[in-house]
Coordinates of C-alpha atoms in Angstrom, one line a residue:
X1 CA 45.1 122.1 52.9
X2 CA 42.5 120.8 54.9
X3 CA 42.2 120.7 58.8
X4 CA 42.0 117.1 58.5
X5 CA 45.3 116.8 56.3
X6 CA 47.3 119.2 59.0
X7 CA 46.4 117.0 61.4
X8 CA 47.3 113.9 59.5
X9 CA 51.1 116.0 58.8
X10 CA 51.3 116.9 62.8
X11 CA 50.7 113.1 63.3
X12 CA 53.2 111.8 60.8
X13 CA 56.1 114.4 62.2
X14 CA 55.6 113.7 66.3
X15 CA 55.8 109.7 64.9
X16 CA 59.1 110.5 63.1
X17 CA 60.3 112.8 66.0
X18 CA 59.4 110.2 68.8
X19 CA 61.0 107.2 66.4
X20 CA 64.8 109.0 65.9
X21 CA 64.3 110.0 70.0
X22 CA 64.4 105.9 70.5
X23 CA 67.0 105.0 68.8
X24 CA 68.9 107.8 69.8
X25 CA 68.2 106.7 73.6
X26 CA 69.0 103.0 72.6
X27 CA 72.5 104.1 71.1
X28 CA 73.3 106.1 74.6
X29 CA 72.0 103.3 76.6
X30 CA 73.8 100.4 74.6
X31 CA 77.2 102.6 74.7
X32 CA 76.5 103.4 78.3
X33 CA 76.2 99.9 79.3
X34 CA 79.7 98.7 77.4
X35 CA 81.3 101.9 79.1
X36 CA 80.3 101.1 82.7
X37 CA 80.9 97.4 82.2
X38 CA 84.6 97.9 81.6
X39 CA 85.1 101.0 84.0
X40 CA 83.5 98.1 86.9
X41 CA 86.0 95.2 85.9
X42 CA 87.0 92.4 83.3
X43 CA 84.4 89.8 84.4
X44 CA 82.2 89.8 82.0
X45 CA 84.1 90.6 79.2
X46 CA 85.1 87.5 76.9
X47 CA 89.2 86.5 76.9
X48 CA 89.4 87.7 73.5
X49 CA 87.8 91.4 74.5
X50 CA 90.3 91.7 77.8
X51 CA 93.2 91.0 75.5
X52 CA 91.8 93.7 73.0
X53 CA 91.6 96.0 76.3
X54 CA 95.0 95.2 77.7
X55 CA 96.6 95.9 74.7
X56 CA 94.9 98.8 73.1
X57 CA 93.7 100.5 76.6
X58 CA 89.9 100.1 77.5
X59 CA 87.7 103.0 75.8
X60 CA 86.0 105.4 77.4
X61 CA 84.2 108.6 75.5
X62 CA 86.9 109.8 74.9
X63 CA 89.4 106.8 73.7
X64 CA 92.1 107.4 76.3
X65 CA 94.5 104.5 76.2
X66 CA 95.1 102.9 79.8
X67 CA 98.6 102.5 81.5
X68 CA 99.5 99.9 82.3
X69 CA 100.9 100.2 86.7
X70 CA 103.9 97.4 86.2
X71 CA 106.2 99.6 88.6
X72 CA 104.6 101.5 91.6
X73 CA 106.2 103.6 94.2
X74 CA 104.1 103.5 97.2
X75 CA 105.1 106.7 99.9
X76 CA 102.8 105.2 102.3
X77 CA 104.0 107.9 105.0
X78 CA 106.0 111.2 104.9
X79 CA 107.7 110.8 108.3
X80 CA 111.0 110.8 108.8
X81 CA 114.5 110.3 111.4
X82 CA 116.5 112.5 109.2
X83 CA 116.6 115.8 107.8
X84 CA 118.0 115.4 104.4
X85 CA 118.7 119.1 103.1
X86 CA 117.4 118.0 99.6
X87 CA 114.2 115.7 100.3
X88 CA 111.8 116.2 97.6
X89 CA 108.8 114.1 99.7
X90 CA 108.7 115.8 103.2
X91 CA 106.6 115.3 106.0
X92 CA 104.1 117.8 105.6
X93 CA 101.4 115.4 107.2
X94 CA 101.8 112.2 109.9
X95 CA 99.2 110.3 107.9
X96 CA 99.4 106.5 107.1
X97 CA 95.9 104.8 105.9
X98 CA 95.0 101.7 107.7
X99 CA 96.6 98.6 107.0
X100 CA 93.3 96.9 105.2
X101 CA 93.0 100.2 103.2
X102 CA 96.6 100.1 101.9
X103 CA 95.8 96.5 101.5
X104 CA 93.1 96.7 99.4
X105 CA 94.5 99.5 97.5
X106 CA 97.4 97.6 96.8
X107 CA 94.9 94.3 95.6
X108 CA 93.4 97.1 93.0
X109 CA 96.9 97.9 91.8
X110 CA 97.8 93.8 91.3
X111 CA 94.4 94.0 89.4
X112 CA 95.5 96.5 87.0
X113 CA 98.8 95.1 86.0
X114 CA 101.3 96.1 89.1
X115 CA 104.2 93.6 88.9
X116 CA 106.3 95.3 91.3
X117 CA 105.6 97.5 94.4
X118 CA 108.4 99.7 96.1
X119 CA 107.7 101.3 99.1
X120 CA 109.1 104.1 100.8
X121 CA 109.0 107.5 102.6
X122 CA 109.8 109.3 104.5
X123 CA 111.1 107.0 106.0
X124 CA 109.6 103.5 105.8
X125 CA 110.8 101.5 108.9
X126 CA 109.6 104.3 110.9
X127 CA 105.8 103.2 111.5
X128 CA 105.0 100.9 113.7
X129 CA 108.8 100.2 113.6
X130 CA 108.7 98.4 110.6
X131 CA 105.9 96.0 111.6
X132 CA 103.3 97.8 109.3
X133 CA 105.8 97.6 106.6
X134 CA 106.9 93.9 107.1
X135 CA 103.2 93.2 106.8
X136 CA 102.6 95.1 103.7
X137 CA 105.9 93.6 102.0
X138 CA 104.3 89.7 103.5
X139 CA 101.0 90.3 101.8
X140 CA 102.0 91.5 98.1
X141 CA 104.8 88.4 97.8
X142 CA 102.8 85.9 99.7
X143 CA 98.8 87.0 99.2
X144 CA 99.7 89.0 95.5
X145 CA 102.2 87.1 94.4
X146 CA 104.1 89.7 93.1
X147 CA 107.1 89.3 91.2
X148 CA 109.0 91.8 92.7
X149 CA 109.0 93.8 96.0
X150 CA 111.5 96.6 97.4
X151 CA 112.4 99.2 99.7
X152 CA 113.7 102.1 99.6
X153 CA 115.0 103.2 103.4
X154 CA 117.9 104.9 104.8
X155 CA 119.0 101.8 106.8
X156 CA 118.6 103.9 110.6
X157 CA 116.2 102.2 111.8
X158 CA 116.6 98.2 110.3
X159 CA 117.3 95.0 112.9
X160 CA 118.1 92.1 112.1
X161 CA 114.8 90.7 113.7
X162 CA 112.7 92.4 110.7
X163 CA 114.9 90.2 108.4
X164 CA 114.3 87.2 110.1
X165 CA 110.5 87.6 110.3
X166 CA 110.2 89.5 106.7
X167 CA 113.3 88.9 104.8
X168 CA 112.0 85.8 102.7
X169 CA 109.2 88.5 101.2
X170 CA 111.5 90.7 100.0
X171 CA 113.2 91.5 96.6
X172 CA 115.3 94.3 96.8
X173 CA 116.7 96.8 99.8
X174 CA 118.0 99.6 99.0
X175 CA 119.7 102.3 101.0
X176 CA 120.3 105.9 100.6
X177 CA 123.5 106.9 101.1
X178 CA 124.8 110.4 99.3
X179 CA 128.7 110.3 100.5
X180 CA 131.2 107.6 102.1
X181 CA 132.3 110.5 104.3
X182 CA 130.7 111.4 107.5
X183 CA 131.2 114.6 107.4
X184 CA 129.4 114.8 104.4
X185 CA 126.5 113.4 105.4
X186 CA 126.5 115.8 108.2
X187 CA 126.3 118.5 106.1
X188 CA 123.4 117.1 103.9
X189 CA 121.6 116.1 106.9
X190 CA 122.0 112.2 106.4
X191 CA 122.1 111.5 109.8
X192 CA 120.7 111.0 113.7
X193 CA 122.6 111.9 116.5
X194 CA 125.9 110.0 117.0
X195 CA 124.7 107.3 115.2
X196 CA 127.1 106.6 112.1
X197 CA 125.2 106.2 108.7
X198 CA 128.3 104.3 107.3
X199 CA 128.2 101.6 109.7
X200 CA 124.7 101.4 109.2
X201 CA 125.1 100.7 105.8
X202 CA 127.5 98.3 105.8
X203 CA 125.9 96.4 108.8
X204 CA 122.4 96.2 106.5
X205 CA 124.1 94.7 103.1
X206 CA 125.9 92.1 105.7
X207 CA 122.5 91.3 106.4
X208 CA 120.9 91.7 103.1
X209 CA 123.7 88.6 101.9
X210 CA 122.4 86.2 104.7
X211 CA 119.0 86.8 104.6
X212 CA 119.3 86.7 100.6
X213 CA 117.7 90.0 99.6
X214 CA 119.3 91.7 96.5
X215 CA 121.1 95.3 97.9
X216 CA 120.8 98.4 96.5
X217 CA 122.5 101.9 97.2
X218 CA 120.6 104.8 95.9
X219 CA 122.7 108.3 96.2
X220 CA 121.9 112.0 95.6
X221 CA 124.4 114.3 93.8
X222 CA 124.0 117.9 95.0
X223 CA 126.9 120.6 95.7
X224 CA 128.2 118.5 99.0
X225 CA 129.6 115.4 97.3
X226 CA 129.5 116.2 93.4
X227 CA 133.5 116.0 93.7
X228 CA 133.8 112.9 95.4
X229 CA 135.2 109.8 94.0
X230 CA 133.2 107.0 95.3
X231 CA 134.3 104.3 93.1
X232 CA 136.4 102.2 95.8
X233 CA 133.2 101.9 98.6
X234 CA 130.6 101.1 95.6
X235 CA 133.1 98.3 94.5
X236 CA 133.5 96.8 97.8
X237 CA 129.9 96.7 98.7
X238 CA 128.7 95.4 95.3
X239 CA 125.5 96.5 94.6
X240 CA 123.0 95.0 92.2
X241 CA 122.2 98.4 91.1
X242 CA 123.7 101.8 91.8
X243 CA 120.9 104.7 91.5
X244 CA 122.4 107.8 90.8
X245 CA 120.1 110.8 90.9
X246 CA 120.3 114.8 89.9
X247 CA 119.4 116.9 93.1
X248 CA 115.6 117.6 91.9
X249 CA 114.1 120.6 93.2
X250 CA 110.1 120.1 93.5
X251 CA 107.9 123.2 94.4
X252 CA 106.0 123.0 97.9
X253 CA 108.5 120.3 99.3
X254 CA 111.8 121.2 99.1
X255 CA 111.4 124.9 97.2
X256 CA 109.0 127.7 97.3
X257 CA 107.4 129.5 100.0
X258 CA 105.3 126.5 101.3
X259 CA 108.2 123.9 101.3
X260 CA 109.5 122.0 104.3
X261 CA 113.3 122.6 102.6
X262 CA 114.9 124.8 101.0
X263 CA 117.2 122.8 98.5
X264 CA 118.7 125.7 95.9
X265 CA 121.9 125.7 97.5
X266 CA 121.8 122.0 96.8
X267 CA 121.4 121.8 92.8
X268 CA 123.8 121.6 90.4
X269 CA 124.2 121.9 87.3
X270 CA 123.2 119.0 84.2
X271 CA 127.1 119.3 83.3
X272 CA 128.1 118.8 87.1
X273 CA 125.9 115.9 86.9
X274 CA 127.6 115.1 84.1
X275 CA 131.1 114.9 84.6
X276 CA 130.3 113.1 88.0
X277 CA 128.8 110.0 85.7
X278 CA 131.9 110.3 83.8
X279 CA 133.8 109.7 86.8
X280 CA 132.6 106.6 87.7
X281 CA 131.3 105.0 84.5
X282 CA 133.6 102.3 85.4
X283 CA 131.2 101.3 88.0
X284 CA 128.8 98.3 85.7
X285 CA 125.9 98.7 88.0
X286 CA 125.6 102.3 88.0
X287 CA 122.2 103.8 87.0
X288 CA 122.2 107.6 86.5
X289 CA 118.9 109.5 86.4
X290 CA 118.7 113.0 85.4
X291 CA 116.1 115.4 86.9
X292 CA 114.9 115.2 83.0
X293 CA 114.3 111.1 83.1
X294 CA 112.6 111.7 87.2
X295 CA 109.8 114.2 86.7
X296 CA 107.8 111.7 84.5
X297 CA 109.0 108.4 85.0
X298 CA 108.0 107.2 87.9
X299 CA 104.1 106.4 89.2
X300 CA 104.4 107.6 92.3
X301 CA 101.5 106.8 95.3
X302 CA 101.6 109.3 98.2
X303 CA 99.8 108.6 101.4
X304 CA 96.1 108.8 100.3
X305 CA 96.9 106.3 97.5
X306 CA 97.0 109.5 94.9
X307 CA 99.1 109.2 92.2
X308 CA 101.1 112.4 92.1
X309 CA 102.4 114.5 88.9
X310 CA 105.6 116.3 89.3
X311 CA 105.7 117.5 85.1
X312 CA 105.1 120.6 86.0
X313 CA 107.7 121.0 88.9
X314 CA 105.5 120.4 91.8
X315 CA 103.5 117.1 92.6
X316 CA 99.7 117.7 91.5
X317 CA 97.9 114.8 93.0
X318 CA 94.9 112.7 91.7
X319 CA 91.9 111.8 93.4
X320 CA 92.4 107.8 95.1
X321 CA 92.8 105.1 93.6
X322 CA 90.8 103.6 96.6
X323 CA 87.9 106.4 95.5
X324 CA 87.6 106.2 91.6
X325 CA 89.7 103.2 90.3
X326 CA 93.2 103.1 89.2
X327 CA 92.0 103.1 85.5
X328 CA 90.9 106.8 86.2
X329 CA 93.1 107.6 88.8
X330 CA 96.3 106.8 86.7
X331 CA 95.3 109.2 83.8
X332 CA 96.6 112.6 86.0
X333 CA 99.9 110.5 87.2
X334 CA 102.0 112.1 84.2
X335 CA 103.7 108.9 83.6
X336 CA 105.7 108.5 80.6
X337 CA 105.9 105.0 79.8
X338 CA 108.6 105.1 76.9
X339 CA 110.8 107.5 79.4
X340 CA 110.4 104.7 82.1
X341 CA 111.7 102.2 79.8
X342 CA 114.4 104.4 78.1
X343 CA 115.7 104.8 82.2
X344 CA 116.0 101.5 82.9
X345 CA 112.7 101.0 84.4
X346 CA 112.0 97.8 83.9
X347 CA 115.0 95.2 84.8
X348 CA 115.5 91.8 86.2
X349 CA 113.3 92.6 89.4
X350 CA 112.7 89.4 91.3
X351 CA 115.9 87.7 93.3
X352 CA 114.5 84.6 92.1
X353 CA 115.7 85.8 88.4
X354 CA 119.2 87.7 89.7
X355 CA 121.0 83.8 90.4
X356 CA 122.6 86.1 92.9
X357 CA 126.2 84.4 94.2
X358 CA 124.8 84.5 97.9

């Protein structure tokens, strides 16, 4: 072959090498483009393509399908009045972000999806004595228009005065309380002082019927009151719902060497937990949660705004949703979807919807 003829070859090859090199770079930079345009918003895809995304999940490189944040638990700080033997969300900092950050965290959750927000702590009424809290519960009914907001408090530190100023905004109260015996509460640490959590919880659903906010009771069952017959006080305070949770033990909160508790001698056992439910199945509004049905269930924001994972039996945290998105923050949350539903997760939410006999 000729020197001419090589040439001609070398010529014909760097033509064929630069020509695949551009479409190549074309392909990344088209797929590129569609990637960042969804991870940045909705705007400027067509209504057909965000209905295609809402229900199929937004692709990334590697096809992960979106969840959906319809139910968020927002632990906007870990302090607290009490000393519950058992608390699985401790106050291992005094952080609480600024008002316009929660705020604007909580706009990117309504943006995703969120149709109800339930804060708690720590104990919520705590900050600011409950100002910061009103404000938050005032700007996702009134400014987000969401269809359902709660608390979840342990009804020490309520006044009247924050219904009277808040109590249009919000959805659902509901209080802890783990035994209708004071003694008990004692023991488990459900208490301040001299200060009687039974009155307490009473005097708050008085107020939760003429302020018309839908009443909750949450309770624990651990070794203290897993005997106790509690039918006659749930039926006279009449609870829309009645949470019933297994004492859940979470490494670095309330077991292990780093934890602010130490909550073995608090567990019991799933047939304990058991026979308890069996007790009081007469109770309609009774929802039981087993430490199976909590671990992956809930999303759960702590104080950055990081959705936490408690699978593994400790709560691994994501970066912030204020930081990278919820899109990408929600992927390391754990959350089961089909386990939140097959709890009860989703339920007539708003007190608009309850036709509640005030």
């Amino acid at each position: 072959m000729q020197l001419c003829d090589k040439l001609d070859l070398v010529r014909l090859l760097l033509q064929l090498c630069i020509s695949n090199v551009h479409v190549r770079l074309s392909a990344l930079l088209t797929w590129t483009s569609e990637w960042l345009r969804g991870r940045t918003g909705q705007s400027k895809l067509t209504p057909k393509d965000q209905s295609r995304a809402t229900t199929a999940g937004q692709r990334g490189p590697h096809r992960v399908q979106v969840t959906t944040p319809r139910s968020v638990n927002y632990h906007f700080t870990r302090q607290c009045n009490y000393k519950c033997g058992f608390c699985f969300h401790t106050a291992k900092t005094s952080f609480v972000l600024p008002i316009e950050e929660a705020k604007r965290g909580l706009q990117l959750l309504k943006q995703a999806g969120m149709e109800k927000i339930n804060f708690s702590g720590g104990e919520p009424f705590l900050h600011q004595r409950g100002v910061f809290l009103g404000e938050m519960v005032r700007y996702c009914k009134q400014e987000l228009e969401l269809p359902s907001v709660s608390i979840v408090s342990n009804g020490s530190m309520i006044k009247e005065s924050w219904f009277q100023q808040y109590g249009d905004y919000l959805d659902i109260l509901a209080i802890s309380c783990d035994s209708f015996d004071e003694e008990t509460n004692r023991a488990i640490g459900r208490t301040q002082g001299r200060k009687s959590h039974l009155d307490n919880l009473y005097k708050v659903r008085n107020w939760c019927r003429m302020y018309k906010v839908a009443f909750k009771i949450n309770s624990v069952i651990n070794t203290f009151n897993v005997h106790e017959d509690m039918i006659e006080h749930i039926a006279s305070l009449n609870p829309v719902r009645w949470k019933v949770f297994q004492c859940l033990l979470i490494e670095g909160e309330n077991a292990g060497g780093n934890s602010l508790r130490e909550a073995e001698k608090f567990v019991i056992s799933d047939q304990e937990f058991q026979d308890f439910l069996d007790r009081h199945r007469s109770i309609e509004c009774l929802v039981p949660e087993s430490n199976q049905k909590m671990r992956d269930s809930y999303l759960i924001l702590d104080e950055y705004m990081r959705f936490l994972d408690c699978r593994a039996g400790r709560k691994d945290p994501s970066k912030s949703i204020l930081d990278v998105g919820v899109e990408e923050a929600i992927k390391f949350s754990g959350f089961d979807e089909k386990m939140f539903l097959k709890r009860g997760g989703k339920y007539i939410w708003s007190k608009a919807d309850m036709k509640l006999d005030w």
